[in-house]
PDB file of C-alpha atoms in Angstrom:
ATOM      1  CA  UNK A   1      33.178 -39.498 -25.151  1.00 41.00           C
ATOM      2  CA  UNK A   2      34.779 -36.631 -23.209  1.00 48.00           C
ATOM      3  CA  UNK A   3      35.179 -36.288 -19.436  1.00 43.00           C
ATOM      4  CA  UNK A   4      31.865 -34.532 -18.742  1.00 47.00           C
ATOM      5  CA  UNK A   5      29.834 -37.100 -20.661  1.00 46.00           C
ATOM      6  CA  UNK A   6      31.786 -40.012 -19.223  1.00 44.00           C
ATOM      7  CA  UNK A   7      31.167 -38.810 -15.680  1.00 44.00           C
ATOM      8  CA  UNK A   8      27.475 -38.415 -16.369  1.00 42.00           C
ATOM      9  CA  UNK A   9      27.231 -41.937 -17.684  1.00 43.00           C
ATOM     10  CA  UNK A  10      27.774 -43.319 -14.176  1.00 47.00           C
ATOM     11  CA  UNK A  11      24.322 -42.005 -13.222  1.00 75.00           C
ATOM     12  CA  UNK A  12      22.637 -41.512 -16.590  1.00 84.00           C
ATOM     13  CA  UNK A  13      22.551 -43.894 -19.510  1.00 86.00           C
ATOM     14  CA  UNK A  14      25.015 -43.202 -22.278  1.00 84.00           C
ATOM     15  CA  UNK A  15      22.183 -42.065 -24.535  1.00 86.00           C
ATOM     16  CA  UNK A  16      20.875 -39.661 -21.878  1.00 88.00           C
ATOM     17  CA  UNK A  17      24.351 -38.308 -21.194  1.00 85.00           C
ATOM     18  CA  UNK A  18      24.803 -37.537 -24.875  1.00 86.00           C
ATOM     19  CA  UNK A  19      21.380 -35.971 -25.343  1.00 88.00           C
ATOM     20  CA  UNK A  20      21.624 -33.837 -22.194  1.00 88.00           C
ATOM     21  CA  UNK A  21      25.284 -32.925 -22.645  1.00 88.00           C
ATOM     22  CA  UNK A  22      24.478 -29.202 -22.800  1.00 89.00           C
ATOM     23  CA  UNK A  23      22.587 -29.333 -19.508  1.00 88.00           C
ATOM     24  CA  UNK A  24      25.403 -31.279 -17.878  1.00 90.00           C
ATOM     25  CA  UNK A  25      27.833 -28.550 -18.864  1.00 91.00           C
ATOM     26  CA  UNK A  26      25.500 -25.774 -17.676  1.00 89.00           C
ATOM     27  CA  UNK A  27      24.407 -27.033 -14.264  1.00 89.00           C
ATOM     28  CA  UNK A  28      26.434 -30.190 -13.659  1.00 88.00           C
ATOM     29  CA  UNK A  29      26.015 -33.957 -13.518  1.00 90.00           C
ATOM     30  CA  UNK A  30      24.238 -34.101 -10.149  1.00 90.00           C
ATOM     31  CA  UNK A  31      21.682 -31.460 -11.167  1.00 90.00           C
ATOM     32  CA  UNK A  32      20.969 -33.188 -14.481  1.00 92.00           C
ATOM     33  CA  UNK A  33      20.534 -36.510 -12.704  1.00 92.00           C
ATOM     34  CA  UNK A  34      18.020 -34.955 -10.308  1.00 94.00           C
ATOM     35  CA  UNK A  35      16.132 -33.470 -13.256  1.00 94.00           C
ATOM     36  CA  UNK A  36      16.075 -36.837 -15.010  1.00 94.00           C
ATOM     37  CA  UNK A  37      14.491 -38.400 -11.922  1.00 95.00           C
ATOM     38  CA  UNK A  38      11.846 -35.690 -11.436  1.00 97.00           C
ATOM     39  CA  UNK A  39       8.100 -35.845 -12.017  1.00 98.00           C
ATOM     40  CA  UNK A  40       6.147 -32.623 -12.604  1.00 98.00           C
ATOM     41  CA  UNK A  41       2.389 -32.050 -12.553  1.00 98.00           C
ATOM     42  CA  UNK A  42       1.092 -29.275 -14.843  1.00 98.00           C
ATOM     43  CA  UNK A  43      -2.481 -28.089 -14.294  1.00 98.00           C
ATOM     44  CA  UNK A  44      -4.052 -25.968 -17.032  1.00 96.00           C
ATOM     45  CA  UNK A  45      -2.447 -26.069 -20.489  1.00 95.00           C
ATOM     46  CA  UNK A  46      -2.783 -22.514 -21.793  1.00 95.00           C
ATOM     47  CA  UNK A  47      -0.280 -20.633 -23.962  1.00 96.00           C
ATOM     48  CA  UNK A  48       2.013 -19.691 -21.076  1.00 97.00           C
ATOM     49  CA  UNK A  49       2.016 -23.254 -19.783  1.00 97.00           C
ATOM     50  CA  UNK A  50       2.900 -24.585 -23.232  1.00 97.00           C
ATOM     51  CA  UNK A  51       6.082 -22.468 -23.095  1.00 98.00           C
ATOM     52  CA  UNK A  52       6.944 -23.718 -19.605  1.00 98.00           C
ATOM     53  CA  UNK A  53       6.304 -27.362 -20.484  1.00 98.00           C
ATOM     54  CA  UNK A  54       8.423 -27.066 -23.640  1.00 98.00           C
ATOM     55  CA  UNK A  55      11.380 -25.748 -21.620  1.00 97.00           C
ATOM     56  CA  UNK A  56      11.008 -28.375 -18.908  1.00 97.00           C
ATOM     57  CA  UNK A  57      10.662 -31.282 -21.348  1.00 97.00           C
ATOM     58  CA  UNK A  58      13.729 -30.232 -23.317  1.00 96.00           C
ATOM     59  CA  UNK A  59      15.974 -30.219 -20.226  1.00 94.00           C
ATOM     60  CA  UNK A  60      15.022 -33.838 -19.587  1.00 94.00           C
ATOM     61  CA  UNK A  61      12.751 -34.572 -16.624  1.00 96.00           C
ATOM     62  CA  UNK A  62      11.470 -38.109 -16.076  1.00 96.00           C
ATOM     63  CA  UNK A  63       7.727 -37.487 -16.409  1.00 97.00           C
ATOM     64  CA  UNK A  64       5.165 -34.747 -16.930  1.00 98.00           C
ATOM     65  CA  UNK A  65       1.493 -35.198 -16.062  1.00 98.00           C
ATOM     66  CA  UNK A  66      -1.063 -32.876 -17.656  1.00 98.00           C
ATOM     67  CA  UNK A  67      -4.459 -31.814 -16.327  1.00 97.00           C
ATOM     68  CA  UNK A  68      -6.715 -30.083 -18.852  1.00 95.00           C
ATOM     69  CA  UNK A  69     -10.259 -30.850 -20.030  1.00 92.00           C
ATOM     70  CA  UNK A  70     -10.785 -28.071 -22.601  1.00 92.00           C
ATOM     71  CA  UNK A  71     -11.219 -28.496 -26.328  1.00 94.00           C
ATOM     72  CA  UNK A  72      -9.042 -26.595 -28.790  1.00 94.00           C
ATOM     73  CA  UNK A  73     -10.855 -23.529 -30.148  1.00 93.00           C
ATOM     74  CA  UNK A  74      -9.778 -20.733 -32.474  1.00 91.00           C
ATOM     75  CA  UNK A  75      -9.260 -18.269 -29.629  1.00 87.00           C
ATOM     76  CA  UNK A  76      -6.671 -20.661 -28.111  1.00 87.00           C
ATOM     77  CA  UNK A  77      -4.527 -20.751 -31.247  1.00 86.00           C
ATOM     78  CA  UNK A  78      -2.882 -17.340 -30.786  1.00 80.00           C
ATOM     79  CA  UNK A  79       0.298 -18.527 -29.096  1.00 90.00           C
ATOM     80  CA  UNK A  80      -0.228 -22.026 -27.691  1.00 95.00           C
ATOM     81  CA  UNK A  81       2.759 -24.021 -28.957  1.00 95.00           C
ATOM     82  CA  UNK A  82       0.804 -27.270 -28.905  1.00 96.00           C
ATOM     83  CA  UNK A  83      -2.132 -26.173 -31.065  1.00 96.00           C
ATOM     84  CA  UNK A  84      -2.726 -25.508 -34.762  1.00 94.00           C
ATOM     85  CA  UNK A  85      -5.799 -25.135 -36.957  1.00 94.00           C
ATOM     86  CA  UNK A  86      -5.866 -28.916 -37.296  1.00 95.00           C
ATOM     87  CA  UNK A  87      -6.361 -29.085 -33.509  1.00 96.00           C
ATOM     88  CA  UNK A  88      -9.802 -27.446 -33.576  1.00 96.00           C
ATOM     89  CA  UNK A  89     -12.390 -29.685 -31.940  1.00 94.00           C
ATOM     90  CA  UNK A  90      -9.773 -32.000 -30.436  1.00 95.00           C
ATOM     91  CA  UNK A  91      -8.804 -32.000 -26.758  1.00 95.00           C
ATOM     92  CA  UNK A  92      -5.983 -29.671 -25.811  1.00 95.00           C
ATOM     93  CA  UNK A  93      -4.341 -32.398 -23.759  1.00 96.00           C
ATOM     94  CA  UNK A  94      -4.222 -34.923 -26.627  1.00 96.00           C
ATOM     95  CA  UNK A  95      -2.620 -32.322 -28.901  1.00 96.00           C
ATOM     96  CA  UNK A  96      -0.161 -31.377 -26.158  1.00 96.00           C
ATOM     97  CA  UNK A  97       0.898 -34.981 -25.588  1.00 97.00           C
ATOM     98  CA  UNK A  98       1.570 -35.470 -29.282  1.00 96.00           C
ATOM     99  CA  UNK A  99       3.754 -32.351 -29.488  1.00 96.00           C
ATOM    100  CA  UNK A 100       5.602 -33.107 -26.242  1.00 96.00           C
ATOM    101  CA  UNK A 101       6.465 -36.609 -27.435  1.00 96.00           C
ATOM    102  CA  UNK A 102       8.027 -35.091 -30.527  1.00 96.00           C
ATOM    103  CA  UNK A 103      10.068 -32.644 -28.434  1.00 96.00           C
ATOM    104  CA  UNK A 104      11.694 -35.321 -26.279  1.00 95.00           C
ATOM    105  CA  UNK A 105      10.752 -39.006 -26.614  1.00 93.00           C
ATOM    106  CA  UNK A 106      12.725 -39.820 -23.451  1.00 94.00           C
ATOM    107  CA  UNK A 107      10.197 -37.982 -21.276  1.00 96.00           C
ATOM    108  CA  UNK A 108       7.095 -39.901 -20.192  1.00 97.00           C
ATOM    109  CA  UNK A 109       3.906 -37.897 -20.797  1.00 97.00           C
ATOM    110  CA  UNK A 110       0.556 -38.724 -19.277  1.00 97.00           C
ATOM    111  CA  UNK A 111      -2.722 -36.960 -18.537  1.00 96.00           C
ATOM    112  CA  UNK A 112      -5.543 -37.173 -16.056  1.00 92.00           C
ATOM    113  CA  UNK A 113      -9.012 -35.675 -15.839  1.00 87.00           C
ATOM    114  CA  UNK A 114      -9.516 -34.128 -12.421  1.00 89.00           C
ATOM    115  CA  UNK A 115     -11.794 -31.453 -10.984  1.00 90.00           C
ATOM    116  CA  UNK A 116     -10.283 -29.103  -8.410  1.00 91.00           C
ATOM    117  CA  UNK A 117     -12.962 -29.966  -5.876  1.00 89.00           C
ATOM    118  CA  UNK A 118     -12.028 -33.649  -6.013  1.00 92.00           C
ATOM    119  CA  UNK A 119      -8.276 -33.214  -5.664  1.00 94.00           C
ATOM    120  CA  UNK A 120      -6.847 -34.962  -2.602  1.00 94.00           C
ATOM    121  CA  UNK A 121      -3.482 -35.634  -0.982  1.00 95.00           C
ATOM    122  CA  UNK A 122      -3.081 -38.785  -3.070  1.00 95.00           C
ATOM    123  CA  UNK A 123      -3.484 -36.760  -6.249  1.00 94.00           C
ATOM    124  CA  UNK A 124      -0.394 -34.596  -5.668  1.00 95.00           C
ATOM    125  CA  UNK A 125       1.744 -37.166  -3.877  1.00 95.00           C
ATOM    126  CA  UNK A 126       4.467 -38.635  -6.006  1.00 93.00           C
ATOM    127  CA  UNK A 127       5.270 -35.384  -7.814  1.00 98.00           C
ATOM    128  CA  UNK A 128       8.379 -33.320  -7.187  1.00 98.00           C
ATOM    129  CA  UNK A 129       6.709 -30.075  -8.287  1.00 98.00           C
ATOM    130  CA  UNK A 130       3.217 -28.820  -9.152  1.00 98.00           C
ATOM    131  CA  UNK A 131       2.767 -25.947 -11.627  1.00 98.00           C
ATOM    132  CA  UNK A 132      -0.655 -24.294 -11.934  1.00 98.00           C
ATOM    133  CA  UNK A 133      -1.773 -21.791 -14.564  1.00 95.00           C
ATOM    134  CA  UNK A 134      -3.893 -19.079 -13.000  1.00 90.00           C
ATOM    135  CA  UNK A 135      -7.652 -19.259 -13.563  1.00 86.00           C
ATOM    136  CA  UNK A 136      -8.977 -18.107 -10.213  1.00 90.00           C
ATOM    137  CA  UNK A 137      -7.752 -17.899  -6.647  1.00 93.00           C
ATOM    138  CA  UNK A 138     -10.158 -20.520  -5.301  1.00 93.00           C
ATOM    139  CA  UNK A 139      -8.451 -23.183  -7.398  1.00 94.00           C
ATOM    140  CA  UNK A 140      -5.028 -21.819  -6.506  1.00 96.00           C
ATOM    141  CA  UNK A 141      -5.816 -22.087  -2.789  1.00 96.00           C
ATOM    142  CA  UNK A 142      -6.915 -25.722  -3.179  1.00 96.00           C
ATOM    143  CA  UNK A 143      -3.785 -26.838  -5.016  1.00 97.00           C
ATOM    144  CA  UNK A 144      -1.398 -24.719  -2.929  1.00 98.00           C
ATOM    145  CA  UNK A 145      -2.808 -26.073   0.338  1.00 97.00           C
ATOM    146  CA  UNK A 146      -2.509 -29.680  -0.867  1.00 98.00           C
ATOM    147  CA  UNK A 147       1.093 -29.074  -1.868  1.00 98.00           C
ATOM    148  CA  UNK A 148       1.855 -27.370   1.443  1.00 98.00           C
ATOM    149  CA  UNK A 149       0.386 -30.243   3.417  1.00 97.00           C
ATOM    150  CA  UNK A 150       2.462 -32.782   1.500  1.00 97.00           C
ATOM    151  CA  UNK A 151       5.657 -30.679   1.311  1.00 97.00           C
ATOM    152  CA  UNK A 152       5.586 -30.402  -2.483  1.00 98.00           C
ATOM    153  CA  UNK A 153       6.927 -27.233  -4.151  1.00 98.00           C
ATOM    154  CA  UNK A 154       4.198 -25.181  -5.860  1.00 99.00           C
ATOM    155  CA  UNK A 155       4.284 -22.584  -8.642  1.00 99.00           C
ATOM    156  CA  UNK A 156       1.371 -20.401  -9.736  1.00 98.00           C
ATOM    157  CA  UNK A 157       1.803 -18.317 -12.858  1.00 97.00           C
ATOM    158  CA  UNK A 158      -0.323 -16.237 -15.189  1.00 95.00           C
ATOM    159  CA  UNK A 159      -0.345 -13.482 -17.796  1.00 94.00           C
ATOM    160  CA  UNK A 160      -2.577 -10.472 -18.444  1.00 90.00           C
ATOM    161  CA  UNK A 161      -1.681  -9.085 -21.860  1.00 90.00           C
ATOM    162  CA  UNK A 162       1.760  -7.479 -21.519  1.00 92.00           C
ATOM    163  CA  UNK A 163       1.889  -8.264 -17.797  1.00 92.00           C
ATOM    164  CA  UNK A 164       2.532 -11.491 -15.919  1.00 95.00           C
ATOM    165  CA  UNK A 165       3.518 -13.008 -12.599  1.00 96.00           C
ATOM    166  CA  UNK A 166       5.072 -16.023 -10.938  1.00 98.00           C
ATOM    167  CA  UNK A 167       4.283 -17.023  -7.355  1.00 98.00           C
ATOM    168  CA  UNK A 168       6.236 -19.723  -5.546  1.00 98.00           C
ATOM    169  CA  UNK A 169       5.585 -21.616  -2.341  1.00 98.00           C
ATOM    170  CA  UNK A 170       8.457 -24.033  -1.865  1.00 98.00           C
ATOM    171  CA  UNK A 171       7.730 -24.733   1.819  1.00 96.00           C
ATOM    172  CA  UNK A 172      11.003 -25.008   3.780  1.00 95.00           C
ATOM    173  CA  UNK A 173      13.360 -25.127   0.824  1.00 94.00           C
ATOM    174  CA  UNK A 174      17.067 -25.935   0.907  1.00 92.00           C
ATOM    175  CA  UNK A 175      19.334 -25.357  -2.058  1.00 90.00           C
ATOM    176  CA  UNK A 176      23.014 -25.081  -2.912  1.00 85.00           C
ATOM    177  CA  UNK A 177      24.857 -22.093  -4.296  1.00 83.00           C
ATOM    178  CA  UNK A 178      28.431 -20.975  -4.725  1.00 72.00           C
ATOM    179  CA  UNK A 179      29.378 -17.412  -3.728  1.00 70.00           C
ATOM    180  CA  UNK A 180      30.480 -16.106  -7.128  1.00 66.00           C
ATOM    181  CA  UNK A 181      31.946 -12.951  -5.549  1.00 63.00           C
ATOM    182  CA  UNK A 182      34.621 -15.003  -3.808  1.00 66.00           C
ATOM    183  CA  UNK A 183      37.170 -16.756  -5.959  1.00 66.00           C
ATOM    184  CA  UNK A 184      37.561 -20.409  -5.045  1.00 60.00           C
ATOM    185  CA  UNK A 185      34.599 -20.333  -2.636  1.00 62.00           C
ATOM    186  CA  UNK A 186      32.880 -23.586  -1.655  1.00 70.00           C
ATOM    187  CA  UNK A 187      29.296 -24.500  -2.487  1.00 80.00           C
ATOM    188  CA  UNK A 188      27.111 -23.563   0.470  1.00 86.00           C
ATOM    189  CA  UNK A 189      23.683 -24.821   1.535  1.00 90.00           C
ATOM    190  CA  UNK A 190      20.957 -22.190   2.042  1.00 91.00           C
ATOM    191  CA  UNK A 191      17.388 -22.355   3.350  1.00 94.00           C
ATOM    192  CA  UNK A 192      14.281 -20.313   2.518  1.00 95.00           C
ATOM    193  CA  UNK A 193      10.837 -20.306   4.131  1.00 96.00           C
ATOM    194  CA  UNK A 194       7.736 -19.639   2.047  1.00 97.00           C
ATOM    195  CA  UNK A 195       4.123 -18.578   2.600  1.00 95.00           C
ATOM    196  CA  UNK A 196       1.035 -19.913   0.864  1.00 97.00           C
ATOM    197  CA  UNK A 197      -0.585 -17.571  -1.625  1.00 95.00           C
ATOM    198  CA  UNK A 198      -3.535 -16.996   0.710  1.00 94.00           C
ATOM    199  CA  UNK A 199      -1.126 -15.996   3.486  1.00 93.00           C
ATOM    200  CA  UNK A 200       0.692 -13.666   1.119  1.00 92.00           C
ATOM    201  CA  UNK A 201      -2.499 -11.952  -0.013  1.00 88.00           C
ATOM    202  CA  UNK A 202      -4.141 -11.930   3.409  1.00 82.00           C
ATOM    203  CA  UNK A 203      -4.760  -8.511   4.891  1.00 54.00           C
ATOM    204  CA  UNK A 204      -3.778  -6.651   1.739  1.00 53.00           C
ATOM    205  CA  UNK A 205      -0.176  -6.110   2.760  1.00 51.00           C
ATOM    206  CA  UNK A 206       0.896  -3.345   0.407  1.00 59.00           C
ATOM    207  CA  UNK A 207       2.869  -0.132   0.344  1.00 58.00           C
ATOM    208  CA  UNK A 208       4.167   2.251  -2.282  1.00 55.00           C
ATOM    209  CA  UNK A 209       7.385   0.279  -2.663  1.00 65.00           C
ATOM    210  CA  UNK A 210       5.545  -2.889  -3.689  1.00 72.00           C
ATOM    211  CA  UNK A 211       5.043  -3.601  -7.384  1.00 81.00           C
ATOM    212  CA  UNK A 212       1.542  -2.378  -8.418  1.00 81.00           C
ATOM    213  CA  UNK A 213       0.894  -5.747 -10.084  1.00 86.00           C
ATOM    214  CA  UNK A 214       0.548  -7.229  -6.615  1.00 87.00           C
ATOM    215  CA  UNK A 215      -2.257  -4.768  -5.943  1.00 84.00           C
ATOM    216  CA  UNK A 216      -4.053  -6.023  -9.067  1.00 85.00           C
ATOM    217  CA  UNK A 217      -3.925  -9.599  -7.796  1.00 89.00           C
ATOM    218  CA  UNK A 218      -5.016  -8.479  -4.353  1.00 87.00           C
ATOM    219  CA  UNK A 219      -8.058  -6.740  -5.850  1.00 87.00           C
ATOM    220  CA  UNK A 220      -8.931  -9.787  -7.924  1.00 89.00           C
ATOM    221  CA  UNK A 221      -8.655 -12.057  -4.895  1.00 90.00           C
ATOM    222  CA  UNK A 222     -10.917  -9.808  -2.835  1.00 88.00           C
ATOM    223  CA  UNK A 223     -13.477  -9.649  -5.642  1.00 91.00           C
ATOM    224  CA  UNK A 224     -13.527 -13.446  -5.974  1.00 91.00           C
ATOM    225  CA  UNK A 225     -13.860 -13.852  -2.213  1.00 89.00           C
ATOM    226  CA  UNK A 226     -16.932 -11.625  -2.195  1.00 92.00           C
ATOM    227  CA  UNK A 227     -18.676 -12.815  -5.366  1.00 93.00           C
ATOM    228  CA  UNK A 228     -17.350 -16.365  -5.728  1.00 90.00           C
ATOM    229  CA  UNK A 229     -16.384 -15.661  -9.344  1.00 89.00           C
ATOM    230  CA  UNK A 230     -13.764 -13.809 -11.348  1.00 86.00           C
ATOM    231  CA  UNK A 231     -14.692 -10.282 -12.472  1.00 87.00           C
ATOM    232  CA  UNK A 232     -15.977  -9.679 -15.990  1.00 84.00           C
ATOM    233  CA  UNK A 233     -13.969  -6.697 -17.208  1.00 75.00           C
ATOM    234  CA  UNK A 234     -16.523  -6.103 -19.967  1.00 75.00           C
ATOM    235  CA  UNK A 235     -19.199  -5.400 -17.379  1.00 83.00           C
ATOM    236  CA  UNK A 236     -19.232  -1.843 -16.031  1.00 85.00           C
ATOM    237  CA  UNK A 237     -20.589  -2.953 -12.663  1.00 90.00           C
ATOM    238  CA  UNK A 238     -17.524  -5.164 -12.108  1.00 88.00           C
ATOM    239  CA  UNK A 239     -14.969  -2.596 -13.269  1.00 83.00           C
ATOM    240  CA  UNK A 240     -16.644   0.082 -11.164  1.00 87.00           C
ATOM    241  CA  UNK A 241     -16.377  -2.102  -8.063  1.00 90.00           C
ATOM    242  CA  UNK A 242     -12.714  -2.865  -8.763  1.00 86.00           C
ATOM    243  CA  UNK A 243     -12.003   0.843  -9.245  1.00 84.00           C
ATOM    244  CA  UNK A 244     -13.826   1.668  -6.022  1.00 87.00           C
ATOM    245  CA  UNK A 245     -11.813  -0.953  -4.138  1.00 85.00           C
ATOM    246  CA  UNK A 246      -8.624   0.431  -5.645  1.00 83.00           C
ATOM    247  CA  UNK A 247      -9.508   3.913  -4.411  1.00 83.00           C
ATOM    248  CA  UNK A 248     -10.115   2.559  -0.909  1.00 82.00           C
ATOM    249  CA  UNK A 249      -6.674   0.933  -0.809  1.00 78.00           C
ATOM    250  CA  UNK A 250      -4.962   4.075  -2.101  1.00 78.00           C
ATOM    251  CA  UNK A 251      -6.682   6.198   0.569  1.00 79.00           C
ATOM    252  CA  UNK A 252      -4.965   4.090   3.225  1.00 75.00           C
ATOM    253  CA  UNK A 253      -1.555   5.302   2.064  1.00 71.00           C
ATOM    254  CA  UNK A 254       0.075   8.671   1.642  1.00 69.00           C
ATOM    255  CA  UNK A 255       1.070   8.750  -1.996  1.00 70.00           C
ATOM    256  CA  UNK A 256       2.123  11.400  -4.471  1.00 74.00           C
ATOM    257  CA  UNK A 257      -0.244  12.038  -7.368  1.00 78.00           C
ATOM    258  CA  UNK A 258       2.352  10.690  -9.803  1.00 78.00           C
ATOM    259  CA  UNK A 259       2.432   7.407  -7.866  1.00 76.00           C
ATOM    260  CA  UNK A 260      -1.366   7.241  -7.813  1.00 77.00           C
ATOM    261  CA  UNK A 261      -1.496   7.818 -11.576  1.00 80.00           C
ATOM    262  CA  UNK A 262       1.056   5.052 -12.120  1.00 78.00           C
ATOM    263  CA  UNK A 263      -0.895   2.601  -9.986  1.00 78.00           C
ATOM    264  CA  UNK A 264      -4.170   3.409 -11.763  1.00 78.00           C
ATOM    265  CA  UNK A 265      -2.574   2.962 -15.190  1.00 80.00           C
ATOM    266  CA  UNK A 266      -1.003  -0.405 -14.427  1.00 79.00           C
ATOM    267  CA  UNK A 267      -4.139  -1.637 -12.674  1.00 78.00           C
ATOM    268  CA  UNK A 268      -6.491  -0.617 -15.474  1.00 78.00           C
ATOM    269  CA  UNK A 269      -4.141  -1.883 -18.200  1.00 79.00           C
ATOM    270  CA  UNK A 270      -3.847  -5.232 -16.470  1.00 80.00           C
ATOM    271  CA  UNK A 271      -7.561  -5.607 -15.791  1.00 78.00           C
ATOM    272  CA  UNK A 272      -8.420  -4.632 -19.351  1.00 80.00           C
ATOM    273  CA  UNK A 273      -6.274  -7.476 -20.691  1.00 84.00           C
ATOM    274  CA  UNK A 274      -7.280  -9.966 -18.008  1.00 79.00           C
ATOM    275  CA  UNK A 275      -7.926 -12.838 -20.430  1.00 76.00           C
ATOM    276  CA  UNK A 276      -5.529 -11.824 -23.213  1.00 85.00           C
ATOM    277  CA  UNK A 277      -2.547 -14.007 -24.139  1.00 91.00           C
ATOM    278  CA  UNK A 278       0.331 -12.216 -25.858  1.00 94.00           C
ATOM    279  CA  UNK A 279       3.099 -14.328 -27.467  1.00 94.00           C
ATOM    280  CA  UNK A 280       5.947 -12.144 -26.169  1.00 95.00           C
ATOM    281  CA  UNK A 281       4.693 -12.235 -22.584  1.00 96.00           C
ATOM    282  CA  UNK A 282       4.146 -15.994 -22.668  1.00 96.00           C
ATOM    283  CA  UNK A 283       7.581 -16.594 -24.179  1.00 97.00           C
ATOM    284  CA  UNK A 284       9.494 -14.394 -21.726  1.00 97.00           C
ATOM    285  CA  UNK A 285       7.630 -15.504 -18.620  1.00 98.00           C
ATOM    286  CA  UNK A 286       7.685 -19.113 -19.791  1.00 98.00           C
ATOM    287  CA  UNK A 287      11.462 -18.902 -20.071  1.00 97.00           C
ATOM    288  CA  UNK A 288      11.792 -17.483 -16.564  1.00 98.00           C
ATOM    289  CA  UNK A 289       9.429 -20.112 -15.134  1.00 98.00           C
ATOM    290  CA  UNK A 290      11.347 -22.852 -16.942  1.00 97.00           C
ATOM    291  CA  UNK A 291      14.567 -21.738 -15.275  1.00 96.00           C
ATOM    292  CA  UNK A 292      12.771 -21.743 -11.922  1.00 98.00           C
ATOM    293  CA  UNK A 293      11.628 -25.330 -12.460  1.00 98.00           C
ATOM    294  CA  UNK A 294      15.234 -26.353 -13.126  1.00 96.00           C
ATOM    295  CA  UNK A 295      16.437 -24.583  -9.971  1.00 95.00           C
ATOM    296  CA  UNK A 296      13.728 -26.126  -7.822  1.00 97.00           C
ATOM    297  CA  UNK A 297      14.097 -29.691  -9.077  1.00 97.00           C
ATOM    298  CA  UNK A 298      17.904 -29.639  -9.049  1.00 94.00           C
ATOM    299  CA  UNK A 299      18.140 -27.492  -5.882  1.00 93.00           C
ATOM    300  CA  UNK A 300      20.900 -25.670  -7.677  1.00 90.00           C
ATOM    301  CA  UNK A 301      20.743 -21.854  -7.485  1.00 89.00           C
ATOM    302  CA  UNK A 302      18.514 -19.350  -5.702  1.00 93.00           C
ATOM    303  CA  UNK A 303      14.799 -19.617  -6.561  1.00 96.00           C
ATOM    304  CA  UNK A 304      12.324 -16.731  -6.574  1.00 96.00           C
ATOM    305  CA  UNK A 305      11.071 -15.796  -3.111  1.00 94.00           C
ATOM    306  CA  UNK A 306       8.172 -15.430  -3.493  1.00 94.00           C
ATOM    307  CA  UNK A 307       6.704 -13.214  -6.282  1.00 96.00           C
ATOM    308  CA  UNK A 308       8.005 -12.099  -9.666  1.00 97.00           C
ATOM    309  CA  UNK A 309       6.089  -9.434 -11.617  1.00 96.00           C
ATOM    310  CA  UNK A 310       6.790  -8.981 -15.323  1.00 96.00           C
ATOM    311  CA  UNK A 311       6.013  -5.858 -17.353  1.00 93.00           C
ATOM    312  CA  UNK A 312       6.901  -6.545 -20.982  1.00 93.00           C
ATOM    313  CA  UNK A 313       5.932  -3.026 -22.047  1.00 89.00           C
ATOM    314  CA  UNK A 314       8.645  -1.571 -19.799  1.00 90.00           C
ATOM    315  CA  UNK A 315      10.974  -4.536 -20.042  1.00 93.00           C
ATOM    316  CA  UNK A 316      11.098  -4.997 -16.263  1.00 93.00           C
ATOM    317  CA  UNK A 317      10.825  -7.915 -13.889  1.00 94.00           C
ATOM    318  CA  UNK A 318      10.565  -7.254 -10.158  1.00 93.00           C
ATOM    319  CA  UNK A 319      10.963  -9.831  -7.382  1.00 94.00           C
ATOM    320  CA  UNK A 320       9.053  -9.113  -4.172  1.00 91.00           C
ATOM    321  CA  UNK A 321       8.968 -10.958  -0.836  1.00 90.00           C
ATOM    322  CA  UNK A 322       5.372 -10.584   0.359  1.00 88.00           C
TER     323      UNK A 322
END
């Protein structure tokens, strides 16, 4: 056993130190130990979440808890790592647990059946991080507010075809980072303050320098607030209202026609693929989100503050503080 593994064995078992040797070398003994002691709650096991869970389980957390009540159907098979044709008719969560156990038997996997309306403080307490796959903003507000109240880091993430996003509310978050620009510099402690997603979206804070994907989410949130449902992009009446709302927002800003055309294209492309899951998008965004989970749980490295917008078509990822 070499020095790195031997040092890890003082906090991890010898078996764990050997299995997680790569992680120990990448982010250190202390970070790996924190990961091994962490418990993560995942709500909504879609294709993107399957990528995130895979990455988190492989780095070696203590426990993952899954919340999902859906059955596996053919339309869910496109890129969900936990499902196959043999899964049809079975619960998504039972299939996920089976696959996760095969990925890393050292990680405890459990599930619970919980409606958003019945979630309480006790439900989220005991977890070091809560990750929610986007379904609608009403559910996001419920989970985010519970996490905020109990000082638990929260991630919301979702994809729309070739587009995707990550939102983070880590409360008052402290982390450690070394200044790589200075040779021999010491590790320093930093602090970030975060907003809830409702605070971030409130008032439609937007300007031409903000990623247009934020405008899409703002429009969706406003639509849900008015109609108490997500828009149906196959219904003309819904798309017409979204387009009208988009025009109203654009009128509030002095923009060049080229900028307006760009905003319309991204907005319409995103709305048109509102419920579409694309393997490439899920894989890329799932990888980014997995890295974020490691940073948050280990408090090692700078986390996203507070939005990341991914455009796979252009190969870009923009971080915005909103």
